[in-house]
XYZ file of C-alpha atoms in Angstrom:
658
model
C 23.201 -22.694 83.973
C 25.491 -25.482 84.048
C 26.466 -27.178 81.024
C 26.769 -30.473 82.635
C 25.344 -31.756 85.683
C 27.071 -34.851 87.009
C 25.369 -37.413 89.618
C 28.515 -38.002 91.320
C 28.572 -41.159 93.363
C 31.532 -42.708 92.564
C 35.269 -41.845 92.363
C 34.864 -41.674 88.405
C 31.922 -39.130 89.025
C 34.518 -37.071 90.836
C 36.965 -37.349 87.948
C 34.708 -36.596 85.523
C 33.488 -33.187 87.452
C 37.056 -32.248 88.012
C 38.007 -33.009 84.574
C 35.130 -30.745 82.617
C 36.051 -28.246 85.040
C 39.714 -27.952 84.254
C 38.435 -27.818 80.729
C 36.437 -24.784 81.744
C 33.032 -26.228 81.376
C 30.658 -25.439 83.742
C 29.781 -28.312 86.035
C 27.405 -28.931 88.941
C 28.373 -32.201 90.798
C 25.306 -33.473 92.797
C 26.431 -35.746 96.116
C 24.453 -37.826 98.242
C 26.579 -37.031 101.379
C 29.113 -34.639 103.000
C 31.672 -37.027 102.414
C 31.278 -36.500 98.624
C 31.209 -32.863 98.898
C 34.672 -32.965 100.545
C 36.017 -35.231 97.765
C 35.485 -32.079 95.134
C 36.905 -28.617 95.921
C 34.711 -26.018 94.078
C 36.147 -23.509 91.538
C 34.984 -20.958 89.228
C 33.727 -23.848 86.828
C 32.754 -26.435 89.422
C 30.009 -25.939 91.935
C 29.036 -29.025 94.417
C 25.550 -29.638 95.854
C 25.357 -32.202 98.617
C 22.189 -33.845 99.798
C 20.372 -36.727 98.428
C 17.758 -36.246 95.735
C 14.266 -37.803 95.155
C 12.987 -37.945 91.617
C 10.894 -34.838 91.825
C 13.435 -32.999 93.241
C 15.911 -33.911 90.297
C 13.207 -32.880 87.839
C 12.911 -29.440 89.448
C 16.567 -29.215 89.183
C 16.879 -30.035 85.653
C 13.934 -27.795 85.005
C 15.999 -25.012 86.628
C 19.422 -25.314 84.876
C 18.694 -26.574 81.864
C 21.958 -28.389 81.259
C 23.210 -29.788 77.970
C 24.232 -33.407 79.374
C 23.354 -35.220 82.444
C 26.171 -37.682 83.632
C 24.985 -40.542 85.720
C 28.068 -41.635 87.488
C 26.368 -43.045 90.757
C 27.372 -46.148 92.121
C 26.592 -49.576 90.194
C 24.267 -50.704 93.185
C 22.265 -47.667 93.367
C 19.769 -48.667 91.073
C 17.016 -46.901 92.409
C 18.601 -43.704 91.885
C 19.620 -44.500 88.422
C 16.191 -45.067 87.819
C 15.105 -41.645 88.842
C 17.933 -39.979 87.226
C 16.627 -41.352 83.711
C 13.289 -40.781 84.380
C 13.775 -36.861 85.309
C 16.033 -36.417 82.164
C 12.996 -38.031 80.254
C 10.572 -35.701 81.449
C 12.815 -32.412 81.102
C 14.274 -33.515 77.799
C 17.843 -33.818 78.920
C 20.259 -35.737 77.339
C 21.341 -38.632 79.420
C 24.948 -40.393 79.872
C 25.513 -43.401 82.125
C 28.876 -43.860 83.299
C 29.768 -47.418 84.615
C 32.621 -48.696 86.246
C 34.684 -51.212 84.540
C 33.924 -54.699 85.653
C 37.255 -55.853 87.830
C 39.147 -58.960 86.192
C 38.153 -61.940 88.379
C 41.462 -63.901 89.329
C 41.398 -67.758 90.874
C 41.292 -67.798 94.736
C 37.884 -66.039 95.179
C 33.926 -67.309 95.749
C 31.439 -65.436 93.736
C 27.794 -65.234 94.773
C 25.088 -63.415 93.195
C 23.655 -61.831 96.645
C 24.318 -61.282 100.457
C 21.658 -64.043 101.219
C 24.095 -66.448 99.147
C 27.117 -65.008 101.019
C 25.652 -65.799 104.100
C 24.885 -69.316 103.276
C 28.257 -69.824 102.037
C 29.713 -68.634 105.222
C 27.517 -70.410 107.384
C 29.412 -73.604 106.378
C 32.711 -72.045 107.360
C 34.597 -71.029 110.308
C 36.990 -67.873 110.791
C 36.388 -64.263 111.380
C 35.182 -61.981 108.380
C 36.159 -58.695 107.299
C 32.774 -57.431 105.970
C 33.440 -54.597 103.399
C 29.972 -54.255 101.877
C 28.645 -51.193 103.947
C 25.961 -50.771 106.588
C 22.978 -51.571 104.112
C 23.816 -54.937 103.636
C 25.012 -55.838 107.604
C 21.360 -56.575 108.451
C 21.687 -59.595 106.014
C 24.711 -60.858 107.674
C 22.875 -61.038 111.061
C 21.508 -64.042 109.851
C 24.977 -65.966 110.593
C 24.321 -67.893 113.776
C 27.622 -66.511 115.178
C 27.950 -63.168 113.553
C 28.718 -61.019 116.522
C 31.647 -62.885 117.100
C 32.655 -63.655 113.522
C 32.034 -60.511 111.713
C 34.187 -57.186 111.676
C 32.353 -54.650 109.860
C 33.961 -51.683 108.241
C 31.565 -48.645 107.407
C 31.606 -44.987 107.180
C 31.878 -43.004 110.673
C 28.964 -41.194 110.083
C 27.038 -41.042 113.537
C 23.805 -42.427 112.063
C 25.519 -45.283 110.638
C 27.429 -46.478 113.775
C 23.984 -46.113 115.722
C 22.532 -48.365 113.188
C 25.110 -50.805 113.394
C 24.875 -50.719 117.087
C 21.440 -51.475 116.967
C 21.822 -54.682 115.146
C 24.503 -55.811 117.693
C 27.806 -55.152 115.938
C 29.922 -52.638 117.806
C 32.968 -52.211 119.784
C 35.849 -54.033 118.314
C 33.834 -55.420 116.070
C 32.662 -52.015 114.212
C 35.099 -50.150 112.302
C 34.345 -46.779 111.397
C 36.490 -45.335 108.335
C 36.436 -43.386 105.250
C 38.086 -44.900 101.958
C 39.724 -45.008 99.825
C 41.724 -48.047 101.240
C 44.918 -49.331 100.032
C 46.237 -53.184 99.717
C 48.364 -52.330 102.593
C 45.751 -51.237 104.892
C 43.565 -53.990 103.933
C 46.067 -56.388 104.603
C 46.601 -55.173 108.099
C 43.089 -55.270 109.077
C 42.896 -59.081 108.049
C 45.803 -59.349 110.161
C 44.787 -57.583 112.968
C 41.519 -59.279 113.258
C 42.712 -62.437 111.880
C 40.213 -62.625 109.209
C 40.199 -65.675 107.095
C 37.228 -64.336 104.904
C 36.731 -60.871 103.111
C 33.382 -60.130 101.913
C 33.253 -57.253 99.251
C 30.821 -56.377 96.024
C 32.708 -55.944 92.684
C 32.589 -52.264 92.998
C 35.291 -51.913 90.029
C 38.913 -50.961 89.925
C 38.285 -47.602 91.240
C 36.003 -48.857 93.898
C 39.001 -50.707 95.486
C 38.051 -54.254 94.336
C 41.800 -54.888 93.176
C 43.393 -53.581 96.624
C 40.829 -55.910 98.378
C 41.814 -58.804 96.116
C 45.422 -58.487 96.725
C 45.252 -58.019 100.331
C 42.930 -61.513 100.469
C 45.631 -63.366 98.653
C 48.411 -61.970 100.303
C 46.739 -62.776 103.888
C 45.769 -66.013 102.656
C 42.057 -65.033 103.389
C 39.072 -66.328 101.213
C 37.601 -63.259 98.843
C 33.847 -63.643 98.660
C 32.398 -61.352 95.874
C 28.723 -60.389 95.556
C 28.055 -59.787 91.959
C 26.400 -56.957 90.612
C 23.005 -56.940 91.037
C 22.144 -56.408 87.010
C 23.592 -55.448 84.098
C 23.767 -51.975 82.870
C 24.297 -50.166 79.537
C 26.974 -47.398 79.684
C 30.416 -46.440 79.012
C 33.506 -46.315 81.003
C 35.238 -43.161 82.263
C 37.709 -42.890 79.376
C 34.780 -43.379 76.575
C 32.694 -40.685 78.483
C 35.410 -37.965 78.339
C 35.994 -39.065 74.881
C 32.397 -38.234 74.088
C 32.511 -35.143 76.139
C 35.810 -33.786 74.176
C 33.885 -34.083 70.932
C 30.626 -32.740 72.049
C 32.105 -29.614 73.666
C 35.233 -29.300 71.391
C 37.640 -29.715 73.984
C 41.136 -29.752 73.241
C 43.581 -31.794 75.659
C 47.257 -31.296 76.175
C 48.132 -35.049 76.855
C 51.221 -35.886 78.957
C 53.177 -38.793 77.505
C 55.946 -40.673 79.293
C 58.573 -42.771 77.462
C 59.077 -45.370 79.627
C 62.025 -47.911 79.580
C 60.585 -50.837 81.724
C 64.046 -52.721 81.964
C 63.861 -56.594 80.874
C 60.420 -56.982 81.114
C 59.720 -58.716 84.831
C 58.499 -56.042 87.376
C 61.543 -56.181 89.437
C 63.661 -54.748 86.697
C 61.337 -51.710 86.404
C 62.590 -48.448 88.253
C 60.194 -47.038 91.479
C 59.844 -44.014 88.992
C 58.537 -46.147 86.261
C 56.165 -48.222 88.469
C 54.477 -44.708 89.636
C 54.106 -43.339 86.109
C 52.231 -46.503 85.298
C 50.082 -46.320 88.287
C 49.292 -42.628 87.511
C 48.716 -43.110 83.707
C 45.541 -43.271 81.995
C 46.561 -45.501 78.907
C 49.539 -48.091 78.779
C 50.849 -48.193 75.138
C 53.504 -50.475 73.643
C 54.486 -53.818 71.927
C 52.334 -56.664 73.473
C 55.225 -57.897 75.591
C 56.079 -54.522 76.956
C 52.648 -53.121 77.326
C 51.611 -56.288 79.391
C 54.842 -55.570 81.679
C 53.634 -52.399 82.296
C 50.109 -52.856 82.849
C 48.241 -51.716 86.183
C 44.740 -53.033 87.144
C 41.825 -50.470 85.590
C 44.168 -49.062 82.799
C 43.291 -49.010 79.437
C 45.753 -50.501 77.110
C 46.713 -49.992 73.409
C 49.124 -52.886 71.885
C 51.419 -50.698 69.362
C 54.775 -50.228 68.425
C 55.249 -48.070 65.305
C 55.506 -44.281 66.173
C 53.379 -43.171 63.648
C 50.503 -45.197 64.489
C 50.962 -44.377 68.427
C 50.919 -40.566 67.373
C 47.384 -41.278 65.249
C 45.979 -43.164 68.116
C 46.459 -40.561 70.796
C 45.049 -37.909 68.586
C 42.051 -39.508 68.247
C 41.644 -40.267 72.035
C 42.043 -36.901 73.969
C 40.076 -38.837 76.685
C 43.654 -40.239 77.661
C 45.435 -37.336 79.437
C 48.341 -39.415 81.155
C 49.813 -41.950 78.714
C 52.912 -44.182 79.378
C 54.599 -45.854 76.140
C 56.466 -48.834 77.382
C 59.778 -49.633 75.598
C 62.216 -52.458 76.354
C 65.140 -52.172 78.436
C 66.234 -48.397 78.568
C 65.042 -45.602 76.234
C 68.427 -44.682 75.054
C 69.685 -48.027 74.220
C 68.273 -49.268 70.578
C 64.839 -47.957 71.457
C 62.084 -46.279 69.377
C 62.024 -43.344 71.836
C 64.132 -41.196 69.265
C 61.311 -41.079 66.539
C 58.499 -41.123 68.996
C 60.293 -37.885 70.667
C 60.347 -36.094 67.354
C 56.665 -36.936 66.631
C 55.213 -36.719 69.904
C 56.675 -33.179 70.946
C 54.271 -31.506 68.402
C 51.507 -32.857 70.134
C 52.030 -33.380 73.828
C 54.051 -32.894 76.573
C 56.560 -35.627 76.738
C 59.069 -36.888 79.326
C 61.459 -39.849 79.420
C 62.103 -42.249 81.978
C 65.171 -44.356 81.488
C 64.922 -47.982 82.294
C 67.772 -50.804 82.863
C 69.392 -51.732 79.669
C 69.892 -55.625 78.598
C 73.481 -54.680 78.464
C 73.801 -53.261 81.884
C 71.853 -56.361 83.346
C 73.440 -59.091 81.603
C 77.150 -58.012 81.886
C 76.645 -57.738 85.403
C 75.047 -61.205 85.373
C 78.049 -62.675 83.578
C 80.664 -60.259 85.786
C 82.197 -58.630 82.952
C 82.430 -55.102 82.392
C 80.826 -53.349 79.437
C 82.757 -50.033 79.090
C 85.185 -51.788 76.893
C 82.780 -53.795 75.009
C 81.407 -52.782 71.436
C 77.746 -52.607 71.611
C 75.636 -53.214 68.749
C 72.044 -54.635 67.941
C 71.100 -57.478 65.350
C 67.468 -57.114 66.285
C 65.817 -56.121 63.268
C 68.852 -54.581 61.356
C 72.033 -55.577 59.881
C 74.897 -54.917 62.220
C 77.829 -56.741 60.331
C 78.463 -58.472 63.439
C 80.995 -60.742 62.485
C 83.040 -57.612 61.151
C 82.626 -56.172 64.775
C 83.702 -59.338 66.394
C 86.868 -59.549 64.088
C 87.875 -55.922 65.306
C 87.010 -55.874 68.768
C 87.939 -58.509 71.790
C 84.640 -58.098 73.319
C 81.330 -57.488 71.493
C 77.882 -57.362 73.282
C 74.900 -57.828 70.788
C 71.103 -57.876 70.912
C 69.789 -60.577 68.966
C 66.075 -61.082 67.469
C 65.654 -64.646 66.241
C 65.451 -68.330 67.299
C 68.409 -69.302 64.996
C 70.606 -66.176 65.942
C 72.987 -67.637 68.027
C 73.348 -70.927 65.798
C 73.943 -68.418 62.624
C 76.612 -66.805 64.643
C 78.333 -69.783 65.643
C 78.568 -70.991 62.259
C 79.944 -67.645 60.758
C 82.628 -67.687 63.494
C 83.528 -71.485 63.054
C 83.730 -70.820 59.254
C 86.262 -67.675 59.550
C 88.281 -69.768 61.755
C 86.762 -68.470 65.061
C 85.351 -71.490 66.367
C 87.319 -71.220 69.893
C 85.574 -67.584 70.381
C 83.483 -67.431 73.524
C 79.886 -66.863 73.480
C 78.023 -65.815 76.589
C 74.303 -66.187 76.012
C 71.254 -64.684 77.623
C 67.650 -65.680 77.018
C 64.764 -64.416 78.578
C 66.455 -61.704 80.884
C 64.653 -61.601 84.238
C 61.859 -63.784 83.498
C 61.486 -66.904 85.845
C 62.682 -69.118 82.976
C 65.836 -66.821 82.535
C 68.802 -68.732 80.866
C 72.252 -67.603 80.914
C 75.360 -69.717 79.960
C 78.756 -69.536 78.199
C 80.133 -72.142 75.257
C 82.680 -71.912 72.398
C 81.412 -71.131 69.181
C 82.312 -74.839 68.007
C 79.927 -75.878 70.620
C 76.903 -74.180 69.455
C 76.555 -74.978 65.581
C 72.838 -76.749 65.901
C 71.891 -74.516 69.244
C 68.167 -73.140 69.134
C 68.161 -70.075 71.024
C 65.089 -68.022 72.292
C 64.212 -65.074 70.079
C 64.503 -62.927 73.254
C 68.124 -63.114 73.836
C 71.628 -61.232 73.865
C 75.094 -62.659 73.532
C 78.673 -61.173 74.378
C 81.385 -62.482 72.069
C 84.849 -62.595 73.689
C 87.371 -62.912 70.784
C 91.043 -62.550 72.023
C 92.282 -62.827 68.359
C 90.296 -59.644 67.539
C 92.251 -57.262 65.154
C 91.289 -53.541 64.609
C 93.069 -53.788 61.315
C 95.400 -51.048 59.534
C 94.724 -47.656 60.085
C 95.604 -46.748 56.638
C 95.031 -48.224 53.223
C 97.656 -50.100 51.748
C 97.828 -53.887 52.480
C 100.981 -55.572 51.256
C 100.122 -57.105 47.884
C 101.574 -60.348 49.349
C 98.771 -60.499 51.917
C 96.256 -61.467 49.170
C 95.635 -64.813 47.498
C 96.418 -63.845 43.864
C 96.450 -66.669 41.365
C 96.434 -65.532 37.631
C 93.826 -62.833 38.034
C 94.537 -59.067 37.564
C 94.748 -57.161 40.892
C 95.037 -53.462 41.972
C 98.574 -53.041 43.323
C 99.136 -51.622 47.002
C 100.134 -48.214 45.961
C 97.440 -47.544 43.395
C 94.910 -49.279 45.726
C 96.001 -46.836 48.386
C 95.328 -43.825 46.363
C 92.114 -44.831 44.809
C 90.574 -45.635 48.100
C 91.757 -42.082 49.716
C 90.137 -40.820 46.758
C 86.760 -42.674 47.559
C 86.341 -40.977 50.911
C 84.690 -44.134 52.391
C 82.606 -43.874 55.718
C 82.362 -46.602 57.889
C 78.688 -47.579 57.090
C 79.359 -46.927 53.208
C 77.802 -49.147 50.332
C 80.500 -49.973 48.092
C 80.463 -51.584 44.413
C 83.931 -52.933 43.369
C 83.314 -53.314 39.477
C 85.839 -55.745 38.041
C 86.881 -56.816 41.485
C 89.622 -59.176 40.335
C 91.233 -61.011 43.182
C 89.280 -58.618 45.483
C 92.246 -56.280 46.930
C 89.880 -53.283 46.678
C 86.981 -55.018 47.779
C 88.485 -56.817 51.176
C 89.905 -53.151 51.862
C 86.728 -51.365 51.133
C 85.080 -54.007 53.666
C 87.636 -53.344 56.389
C 87.298 -49.518 55.975
C 83.462 -49.871 56.241
C 82.784 -52.248 59.152
C 79.188 -51.184 59.419
C 78.489 -50.897 55.547
C 78.465 -53.545 52.705
C 80.509 -54.407 49.909
C 79.474 -55.698 46.684
C 82.306 -57.253 44.390
C 81.255 -57.981 40.576
C 83.357 -59.957 38.690
C 82.677 -62.079 35.650
C 85.688 -64.187 35.787
C 85.460 -67.707 37.384
C 88.898 -67.940 38.529
C 88.934 -64.471 40.057
C 85.538 -65.448 41.492
C 87.307 -68.109 43.196
C 90.142 -66.028 44.505
C 87.480 -63.265 45.696
C 86.050 -66.133 48.000
C 89.412 -67.220 49.427
C 90.348 -63.767 50.353
C 87.062 -62.896 51.667
C 87.303 -66.301 54.242
C 91.001 -65.071 54.872
C 90.284 -61.492 55.915
C 87.055 -62.953 57.680
C 84.986 -59.794 55.853
C 81.673 -61.492 55.919
C 79.745 -58.447 55.028
C 81.354 -58.506 51.378
C 79.095 -59.892 49.042
C 80.598 -61.636 45.679
C 78.335 -61.080 42.786
C 79.320 -63.085 39.865
C 78.642 -61.783 36.221
C 78.935 -58.870 33.797
C 78.304 -54.954 34.794
C 76.098 -53.583 34.362
C 73.818 -56.607 34.308
C 75.006 -58.265 37.520
C 74.460 -54.782 39.122
C 70.849 -54.313 38.785
C 69.306 -56.073 41.665
C 71.904 -54.901 44.274
C 70.912 -51.976 46.537
C 72.097 -48.474 45.799
C 75.719 -47.718 46.513
C 77.142 -44.424 48.342
C 80.533 -45.255 46.518
C 81.796 -47.167 43.525
C 85.164 -48.582 42.175
C 85.665 -49.223 38.532
C 88.363 -51.077 38.004
C 87.694 -52.902 35.070
C 84.743 -52.368 32.451
C 84.994 -54.735 29.671
C 84.074 -51.588 27.440
C 80.547 -50.865 29.243
C 81.974 -48.010 31.297
C 78.987 -45.794 29.835
C 76.473 -48.260 30.789
C 77.928 -49.002 34.366
C 78.052 -45.128 35.023
C 74.459 -45.075 34.035
C 73.631 -47.507 36.259
C 75.044 -45.956 39.197
C 73.632 -42.783 38.584
C 70.187 -44.353 38.389
C 70.814 -46.135 41.496
C 71.868 -43.071 43.692
C 72.540 -39.723 41.615
C 75.064 -38.637 44.301
C 77.179 -41.912 44.110
C 80.819 -41.273 44.423
C 82.969 -42.775 41.928
C 86.505 -43.860 41.199
C 87.538 -45.141 37.925
C 91.063 -46.428 37.035
C 92.224 -46.324 33.493
C 95.490 -47.924 32.088
C 95.127 -46.786 28.514
C 94.473 -43.434 27.016
C 91.296 -44.568 25.483
C 89.897 -45.694 28.630
C 90.750 -41.811 29.824
C 89.244 -40.862 26.843
C 86.141 -42.719 27.206
C 85.709 -42.027 30.871
C 86.115 -38.208 30.304
C 83.218 -38.392 27.603
C 81.107 -40.418 30.163
C 81.510 -37.461 32.621
C 80.867 -34.988 30.296
C 77.465 -36.685 29.096
C 76.067 -36.995 32.497
C 77.297 -33.708 33.585
C 79.266 -35.062 36.331
C 81.825 -33.061 38.487
C 85.371 -34.422 37.667
C 86.884 -33.876 41.202
C 90.541 -34.599 39.645
C 92.344 -36.692 37.638
C 95.719 -37.979 38.508
C 98.299 -40.006 37.042
C 100.289 -42.680 39.604
C 103.848 -44.058 38.043
C 105.030 -46.550 40.344
C 108.347 -48.062 40.446
C 109.532 -50.753 42.603
C 113.041 -51.655 43.318
C 114.903 -54.995 42.252
C 118.062 -56.442 43.590
C 121.052 -57.152 41.094
C 123.607 -58.421 43.070
C 124.542 -55.852 45.770
C 122.676 -52.963 43.336
C 119.012 -51.933 43.725
C 117.738 -51.203 40.309
C 114.094 -49.531 39.971
C 111.652 -51.071 37.568
C 108.486 -49.008 36.537
C 105.121 -50.606 36.763
C 102.432 -49.382 34.251
C 101.253 -45.970 34.998
C 97.627 -45.696 36.075
C 95.002 -42.814 35.551
C 92.844 -42.230 38.762
C 89.710 -40.331 38.035
C 87.505 -39.026 40.556
C 83.850 -37.856 39.797
C 80.437 -37.435 41.325
C 77.144 -35.505 40.898
C 76.116 -32.935 43.368
C 77.574 -32.018 46.758
C 79.597 -34.553 48.529
C 79.545 -34.812 52.315
């Protein structure tokens, strides 16, 4: 007894039969000819029965085997066979499932007719040889052509009975091609050229029936495709939906194979041969619309989705797809979603990764620049502090993500005195309307770019900055606002232990000496300078511009109120609290309980208040140091050391610090 009987007259029928047997579901696959039998290899769970069955024979078979389900995967044109299968299922109370080929996507350049008779009527008005691929059963209709023996080259199965029938109709010799498919585009093209055919006649046999390969060959040979439409519309499901229903019915577990594929820039020419092969073998293509459409192949299912969790959810719900390609822009290792997908998919699928050509490799080759000495970042959907990178590196490559990205970058560079920096811009790389040009920043202040763009900035004035803390006090614009002196600033910033991506607060920023050095030490982070004094705020803006620290944000107001709308900090320097130290520390800890704080105190009363706050919030006091600095002063030919006010530097935090 078989669980499923498949009437497998098509490629999809063979596929369903093999698929079920691989899942250890017992299948009897009924095929009409020995050709069909040879297309399937018998196994423990798959048996093949060759030979045509009439309605009574079908009914007898179903009564004897009592299958749980009958799958009708016969050819779309086998109308009578489908009718017999349905009737036999009704009379034996067997569940029936119709498997239909997906209708081909029609393109321009083809003539569509309803029947073979209409095709003959059309061809009668034309001249030129005809490659007829509709099979021997339709050949008789085409003998109505007045000169059919000269024009028609009929491709049929190489069975002796078929060859004899064709010869009886007057089609023989070089006009009769006995071959078994499937036929590739190249094979179809070779036949069209060999026999100098100007027309190719086919039925709409769907993608699996070779329609697309015939279409492609006809277009390449500049031959007209004559398509005979399906005789009637049927209700049924495609192969993937049938697999989904079978998986649910028989509780089948499927181990999916997922390929994370870097598709290159987006045009077919920039996809690797390995990548194209993966797409051709896939059941399903997944990705954001641009990527998925670039990877699409005829007859493949598609899911437009780029969010990793949603992709995993979709694949879990569609076990009918066993070979999946997730199309990712450029290369999977270059600012790609592959990392998160790998983490999530490894639990539910077999995953492989196929690299692609990244935009940096493609673009830098186009502009004849090396990229091994470039700083490479992405500003697409993220904050990469691009200006800070340009300030520190002579060559910066960046992926952009908005139509105004080039304009805004050019304006920032010009504002900070870098209007002569050269911008190499690439838009819609690899597409027919690709655009690549170079200009100085000052020339692009109003330029509207394509959102799909990249830039390489050459800045010969780049300065990597000091390797240690402690810029000279004279380097800052000071005015009358208070400033943390170089020696104290150096110790305080050393105690903060900043990282390059730290989120920093400078509370009571004054002229901004600490804020600026924070920004220079954290080029991938962000710095917020909180200051209430208008004169100090003015100096902050001037120092920000002088040191080109675009990722320094100036917040005018009194702490902690001015801090409430800011993002949580990883580090905070408190140089002035205006008597609000307790409230400031509370605000910082509420935003991030593990924030690392350095507090500068001038008076013993402030030290006492700081220690009280530390005890109140149960902070770990890393250390408390006093820094007393003396500076030399020239008195004639002598140097006299003059003492500065001693400063108490307190470092504190809550919990472990990295």
